[in-house]
Coordinates of C-alpha atoms in Angstrom, one line a residue:
M4 CA 152.1 105.4 115.7
D5 CA 151.5 108.2 118.5
E6 CA 151.1 105.4 121.0
A7 CA 151.7 108.7 123.7
L8 CA 148.6 110.1 121.8
L9 CA 146.3 106.8 122.2
R10 CA 147.0 106.3 125.8
S11 CA 146.0 109.8 126.0
L12 CA 143.2 110.0 124.1
T13 CA 141.5 106.4 125.8
P14 CA 140.3 107.7 129.4
G15 CA 138.5 110.4 127.3
V16 CA 136.5 107.7 124.7
L17 CA 136.6 105.6 127.4
A18 CA 134.1 107.7 129.3
I19 CA 132.3 109.1 125.9
L20 CA 131.0 105.5 125.5
V21 CA 129.7 105.3 128.9
R22 CA 128.0 108.5 129.5
R23 CA 126.6 106.9 126.2
G24 CA 125.2 104.5 128.5
A25 CA 127.1 101.2 128.2
D26 CA 128.7 99.6 131.0
F27 CA 132.3 100.2 131.9
A28 CA 133.8 97.0 131.5
A29 CA 132.4 96.3 128.2
A30 CA 133.0 100.1 127.2
E31 CA 136.9 99.3 128.3
D32 CA 136.4 95.9 126.0
A33 CA 135.2 98.1 123.1
V34 CA 138.3 100.7 122.9
Q35 CA 140.5 98.1 123.6
D36 CA 139.2 96.7 120.1
A37 CA 139.7 100.4 119.0
L38 CA 143.2 100.9 119.8
V39 CA 144.1 97.8 118.5
E40 CA 142.2 98.5 115.1
A41 CA 143.5 102.5 115.0
I42 CA 147.4 100.8 115.8
R43 CA 146.9 98.6 112.3
V44 CA 145.0 101.4 110.2
W45 CA 146.8 104.7 111.3
P46 CA 150.2 104.0 110.2
A47 CA 149.3 104.2 106.5
D48 CA 145.8 105.9 106.9
P49 CA 146.0 108.2 110.3
P50 CA 142.9 110.3 110.2
R51 CA 142.1 114.2 111.0
D52 CA 140.4 113.7 113.9
A53 CA 142.1 111.2 116.2
K54 CA 139.5 111.6 119.0
G55 CA 136.2 111.1 117.1
W56 CA 137.9 107.9 115.1
L57 CA 138.1 106.4 118.0
V58 CA 135.0 107.1 120.1
T59 CA 133.0 106.2 115.9
V60 CA 134.9 102.5 116.3
A61 CA 134.6 101.9 120.2
W62 CA 131.2 102.7 119.9
R63 CA 130.5 100.3 116.7
R64 CA 132.6 97.4 119.0
F65 CA 130.4 98.0 121.9
L66 CA 127.2 97.9 119.6
D67 CA 128.7 94.9 117.4
A68 CA 129.9 92.8 121.3
T69 CA 125.8 94.4 122.3
R70 CA 123.9 92.5 119.7
S71 CA 126.6 89.2 119.4
D72 CA 125.9 88.7 123.8
A73 CA 121.8 88.9 123.1
A74 CA 122.4 86.5 121.0
R75 CA 124.2 83.9 122.8
R76 CA 121.9 84.8 125.6
R77 CA 118.7 83.9 123.0
R78 CA 120.9 80.2 122.3
E79 CA 121.0 80.1 125.5
D80 CA 116.9 80.3 126.5
L81 CA 116.3 77.7 124.2
V82 CA 118.7 74.7 126.2
D83 CA 116.5 73.1 129.1
E84 CA 118.0 74.4 132.7
E85 CA 119.4 70.6 133.1
P86 CA 120.6 69.5 129.9
A87 CA 118.6 66.0 128.9
P88 CA 120.5 62.7 128.5
G89 CA 120.6 61.3 125.1
P90 CA 121.5 61.7 121.6
A91 CA 122.9 65.7 120.7
P92 CA 120.2 67.9 119.4
A93 CA 120.4 69.2 115.8
V94 CA 123.7 70.8 115.4
D95 CA 123.9 74.9 115.3
D96 CA 126.8 77.0 114.1
T97 CA 128.1 77.9 117.7
L98 CA 130.3 74.8 117.9
Q99 CA 131.6 76.0 114.1
L100 CA 132.4 79.2 115.5
Y101 CA 134.7 78.0 118.6
F102 CA 136.4 75.9 116.0
L103 CA 137.4 78.1 114.0
C104 CA 138.6 80.8 117.2
A105 CA 140.8 77.9 117.5
H106 CA 142.0 79.1 114.6
P107 CA 146.4 77.8 113.8
S108 CA 148.0 81.1 113.6
L109 CA 147.2 81.3 117.4
T110 CA 148.9 79.7 120.6
P111 CA 146.8 77.2 121.9
A112 CA 146.2 79.4 125.2
S113 CA 145.4 82.6 122.5
A114 CA 143.3 80.5 121.2
V115 CA 141.0 79.4 124.0
A116 CA 141.6 82.6 125.2
L117 CA 140.0 84.6 121.9
T118 CA 137.3 81.7 122.2
L119 CA 135.9 82.2 125.4
R120 CA 136.2 85.9 125.2
A121 CA 134.3 86.4 121.5
V122 CA 131.6 83.4 121.5
G123 CA 131.7 81.9 124.9
G124 CA 130.5 85.5 126.6
L125 CA 132.9 86.2 129.3
T126 CA 135.0 88.6 130.4
T127 CA 138.6 89.5 130.9
R128 CA 138.1 89.9 134.0
Q129 CA 135.9 85.5 134.7
I130 CA 139.1 85.1 132.0
A131 CA 141.3 86.0 133.9
R132 CA 140.5 84.2 137.0
A133 CA 140.3 81.5 135.6
Y134 CA 143.7 81.0 133.5
L135 CA 145.1 82.7 137.5
V136 CA 146.6 85.9 135.2
P137 CA 145.8 89.5 136.6
E138 CA 143.3 91.3 134.3
A139 CA 145.7 93.2 132.1
T140 CA 147.9 90.3 131.7
M141 CA 145.1 88.6 130.4
A142 CA 143.3 91.5 127.9
Q143 CA 147.0 92.0 126.4
R144 CA 147.3 88.6 125.5
I145 CA 143.2 88.4 123.8
S146 CA 144.2 92.1 122.0
R147 CA 147.0 90.1 120.6
A148 CA 145.3 87.0 119.5
K149 CA 142.7 89.9 118.3
R150 CA 145.4 91.9 116.0
T151 CA 146.9 88.1 114.5
V152 CA 143.7 87.3 113.4
S153 CA 142.4 90.2 111.9
D154 CA 143.8 89.5 108.2
V155 CA 143.8 86.2 108.2
R156 CA 140.6 84.0 106.8
F157 CA 139.3 81.8 109.1
D158 CA 138.7 78.3 106.0
R159 CA 141.8 76.5 109.2
P160 CA 139.6 75.9 111.7
G161 CA 141.6 74.5 115.0
D162 CA 141.7 70.9 116.6
V163 CA 140.2 69.1 118.5
A164 CA 141.8 69.6 122.3
T165 CA 141.7 73.6 122.0
V166 CA 138.1 73.9 121.4
L167 CA 137.8 71.0 124.8
S168 CA 139.8 73.5 126.9
V169 CA 137.6 76.0 125.7
L170 CA 134.2 74.0 126.5
Y171 CA 135.7 73.0 129.8
L172 CA 136.7 76.7 130.9
V173 CA 133.4 77.7 129.3
F174 CA 131.8 75.0 131.9
N175 CA 133.3 75.3 134.8
E176 CA 132.6 79.3 134.5
G177 CA 129.0 78.5 135.0
Y178 CA 129.1 75.8 137.1
S179 CA 131.0 77.8 139.6
G180 CA 131.4 81.5 138.5
D181 CA 128.7 84.4 137.4
V182 CA 127.0 83.4 134.1
D183 CA 124.7 80.0 133.8
L184 CA 126.6 78.1 131.3
A185 CA 127.1 74.7 131.9
A186 CA 123.9 73.5 130.1
E187 CA 126.0 75.6 127.7
A188 CA 128.4 73.8 127.3
I189 CA 127.6 70.4 128.2
R190 CA 125.4 71.3 124.5
L191 CA 128.4 71.6 122.1
A192 CA 129.9 68.7 124.1
R193 CA 127.2 66.3 123.7
Q194 CA 127.2 68.0 119.5
L195 CA 130.9 67.9 119.6
A196 CA 130.7 63.7 120.9
A197 CA 128.2 63.0 118.3
R198 CA 130.7 64.0 115.4
V199 CA 133.5 63.4 116.6
D200 CA 135.1 59.7 117.9
H201 CA 137.9 61.0 120.3
P202 CA 138.1 59.1 123.8
E203 CA 138.6 63.0 125.9
V204 CA 135.3 64.3 123.7
A205 CA 134.2 61.1 125.5
G206 CA 135.7 62.5 128.9
L207 CA 135.0 65.6 128.5
L208 CA 131.1 65.0 128.7
A209 CA 131.3 62.5 131.4
L210 CA 132.8 64.9 133.6
M211 CA 130.9 67.5 132.8
L212 CA 127.3 65.4 133.5
L213 CA 129.2 63.8 137.1
H214 CA 129.8 67.6 138.1
H215 CA 126.3 68.8 136.9
A216 CA 124.9 65.8 138.4
R217 CA 125.6 66.9 141.8
R218 CA 124.5 71.1 141.1
A219 CA 121.4 70.7 143.3
A220 CA 123.1 69.8 146.2
R221 CA 126.1 72.7 145.7
T222 CA 124.0 75.9 147.7
A223 CA 121.2 75.8 150.4
P224 CA 117.9 77.8 150.5
D225 CA 120.2 80.6 151.1
G226 CA 122.5 80.5 148.1
S227 CA 125.5 79.8 150.5
L228 CA 127.5 76.9 149.8
V229 CA 127.6 72.9 150.9
P230 CA 131.1 71.5 150.4
L231 CA 130.9 68.1 148.7
A232 CA 130.8 66.1 152.5
E233 CA 128.3 68.0 153.4
Q234 CA 126.0 67.7 150.6
D235 CA 122.8 65.6 150.3
R236 CA 123.1 62.7 147.6
G237 CA 119.5 62.4 147.6
R238 CA 119.2 65.3 145.7
W239 CA 121.6 64.4 143.0
D240 CA 120.9 63.3 140.0
T241 CA 121.4 59.8 138.8
Q242 CA 120.5 59.2 135.8
L243 CA 122.7 61.8 134.7
I244 CA 126.0 60.1 136.5
A245 CA 124.5 56.3 135.4
E246 CA 125.4 58.5 132.2
G247 CA 129.0 59.4 132.4
V248 CA 129.3 57.2 133.9
E249 CA 129.2 54.8 131.1
I250 CA 130.4 57.1 128.7
L251 CA 134.0 57.4 130.6
Q252 CA 133.4 53.4 130.6
T253 CA 133.6 53.6 127.5
A254 CA 136.2 55.7 126.7
L255 CA 138.4 54.3 129.3
A256 CA 137.7 50.9 127.3
R257 CA 139.9 52.6 125.0
D258 CA 142.9 52.9 127.0
R259 CA 143.9 55.5 125.2
L260 CA 143.7 58.2 128.7
G261 CA 143.8 61.9 128.7
E262 CA 143.3 64.5 131.5
F263 CA 139.6 64.3 131.0
Q264 CA 139.1 61.2 131.4
A265 CA 141.7 61.6 134.6
Q266 CA 139.1 63.6 136.3
A267 CA 135.8 62.4 135.3
A268 CA 137.4 59.0 136.9
V269 CA 137.9 61.1 140.0
A270 CA 134.1 62.2 140.0
A271 CA 132.3 58.9 139.1
L272 CA 134.3 57.9 142.2
H273 CA 132.9 60.7 144.8
A274 CA 129.3 60.0 142.8
D275 CA 129.4 55.9 143.6
A276 CA 130.3 56.8 147.3
P277 CA 127.2 56.2 149.6
T278 CA 128.6 58.5 152.0
A279 CA 131.4 60.9 151.8
E280 CA 133.3 58.7 154.6
E281 CA 132.1 55.5 152.4
T282 CA 134.4 58.1 149.4
D283 CA 137.7 55.8 148.3
W284 CA 140.2 58.2 149.0
V285 CA 143.3 55.7 147.9
Q286 CA 141.9 55.2 144.3
I287 CA 141.0 59.2 143.7
V288 CA 144.7 59.6 144.7
E289 CA 146.4 56.9 142.5
W290 CA 144.2 58.6 139.7
Y291 CA 145.8 62.6 140.5
D292 CA 148.7 60.4 140.0
E293 CA 148.3 59.5 136.6
L294 CA 146.6 63.0 136.1
T295 CA 149.8 64.5 137.1
R296 CA 151.7 62.5 134.5
L297 CA 149.1 64.0 131.7
N298 CA 149.2 67.5 133.2
D299 CA 151.4 68.4 136.1
S300 CA 149.9 71.3 137.0
P301 CA 149.4 73.2 140.6
V302 CA 145.7 73.2 140.7
V303 CA 145.9 69.2 140.1
R304 CA 148.8 69.0 143.0
L305 CA 146.5 71.3 144.7
N306 CA 143.2 68.5 144.2
R307 CA 145.9 65.9 145.2
A308 CA 146.9 67.2 148.5
V309 CA 143.4 67.4 149.9
A310 CA 143.0 63.5 148.6
V311 CA 146.1 62.5 150.3
G312 CA 145.1 64.2 153.3
E313 CA 142.2 62.3 153.3
A314 CA 143.8 58.6 152.2
D315 CA 147.3 59.1 154.3
G316 CA 146.1 61.5 157.2
P317 CA 146.0 65.2 156.9
R318 CA 150.0 65.8 158.1
A319 CA 150.6 63.6 155.2
G320 CA 147.8 66.7 153.4
L321 CA 150.2 69.1 154.5
A322 CA 153.0 67.7 153.1
A323 CA 152.1 67.2 149.9
L324 CA 150.5 71.1 150.1
A325 CA 154.1 72.6 151.2
E326 CA 155.5 72.1 148.2
L327 CA 153.3 74.3 146.7
D328 CA 153.3 78.0 146.0
A329 CA 151.3 79.1 148.6
S330 CA 150.1 82.1 146.0
L331 CA 148.4 79.9 144.8
P332 CA 144.6 80.5 144.7
R333 CA 142.6 77.7 147.2
H334 CA 145.8 77.0 148.4
T335 CA 145.3 78.8 152.2
A336 CA 141.7 77.3 152.6
V337 CA 142.9 73.6 151.7
A338 CA 145.5 74.2 154.5
A339 CA 142.7 76.1 156.8
Y340 CA 140.7 72.1 156.5
L341 CA 143.8 70.2 156.5
H342 CA 144.4 72.0 159.7
E343 CA 141.3 71.7 161.7
R344 CA 141.2 68.1 160.8
D345 CA 145.0 68.0 162.1
G346 CA 143.9 69.4 165.4
D347 CA 145.0 72.7 165.3
L348 CA 141.9 74.5 165.5
V349 CA 143.7 78.1 165.8
T350 CA 146.0 77.8 162.7
A351 CA 142.8 77.2 160.8
A352 CA 140.5 79.4 161.9
R353 CA 143.1 82.3 161.2
L354 CA 144.3 80.6 157.4
Y355 CA 140.1 80.0 157.5
A356 CA 139.5 83.9 157.8
E357 CA 142.8 84.5 155.8
A358 CA 141.1 82.9 152.6
A359 CA 138.0 84.5 152.5
R360 CA 139.6 88.3 152.5
R361 CA 141.0 86.7 149.4
A362 CA 138.1 84.5 148.2
P363 CA 136.8 85.8 144.3
D364 CA 133.3 85.2 144.7
L365 CA 130.9 86.7 147.7
A366 CA 129.7 82.7 148.2
E367 CA 132.9 81.7 148.9
R368 CA 133.9 83.9 150.8
D369 CA 130.8 83.6 153.4
H370 CA 131.5 80.0 153.4
L371 CA 135.2 80.5 154.9
T372 CA 134.0 83.4 157.5
R373 CA 131.2 80.3 158.9
Q374 CA 134.2 78.0 158.4
A375 CA 136.2 81.1 160.8
A376 CA 133.4 82.1 162.7
R377 CA 132.6 78.2 164.0
L378 CA 135.9 77.1 164.5
N379 CA 136.8 80.1 166.6
T380 CA 132.8 79.2 168.7
R381 CA 134.5 76.5 169.3
R382 CA 138.4 77.5 170.8
S383 CA 136.0 80.6 173.3
R384 CA 133.8 77.1 174.6

């Protein structure tokens, strides 16, 4: 296999797909799929026209992906914007596809990435952002996953834990990202809870409902972000909160604690507080301690640092934050907030501005920029 030839042909093939009407990101994915197929097929059956072969295969993959995306969007259109409480509706084939993509021949991380790309409809960039890795790294991971399953039979579905991870990432992207998939993730979680008697399935469903209950209050009329402490709690969906708390309590009573149950417990404590000032931060820190024992990830420790800053004071929060890598996403924004609470407005304003430059989306960038401007205005008075 002449990999140098493949590399030299890639720009030309990509340009042809774009001229035919494919958007650049979709064209990249299609060409990547064609390259994977070439690596698999060419050693035994090399084409006479390598570039023509790549264009043909890439264009077919683009059309297949476009049709798949259209079908997914049609499924989403059937879902109301706000998921209704109660039993799950009739099961369609989407959840089964999640299980099939979570194939035992794949590592859990690769299975999640493949499912998000193939079924969830997320772009490689969105998946990479969720995993905190470079886009190129995630593209290679997805390509390897496709190559791994290209010759296997999909008759051994993956495990529940992998499917839960996928649904959680889809929900998060829909809740705070570019694609509205939150309601679809809740719909599938309801179906999974109706089919599988597992406390972590219930924990994930409770977590989704508790977060989704705050959705209307998360943005102002102009589209700007509203921090949790400043949200109008009268706009929170009390019906979803009550359902989420009931599901969580039933799951916790089984005494088989998992990550999603612990996260849902934190969300329930926020939902239970009549005002931001009445939030039980001591209990929240205790739940984060439980969560670090289950999943000692940098993101969990970052959130714990915020909770410690609220429960024990900003300097305690900064001490907890100092144990983490400063390059971690949101690290600078958290540092800015804790320095502001500690009264160091100069440092806080500088860090807010720095965090704004690193923000992954426009809404967060605008929010952090306004925070920096607010502190600079206070200092100049």
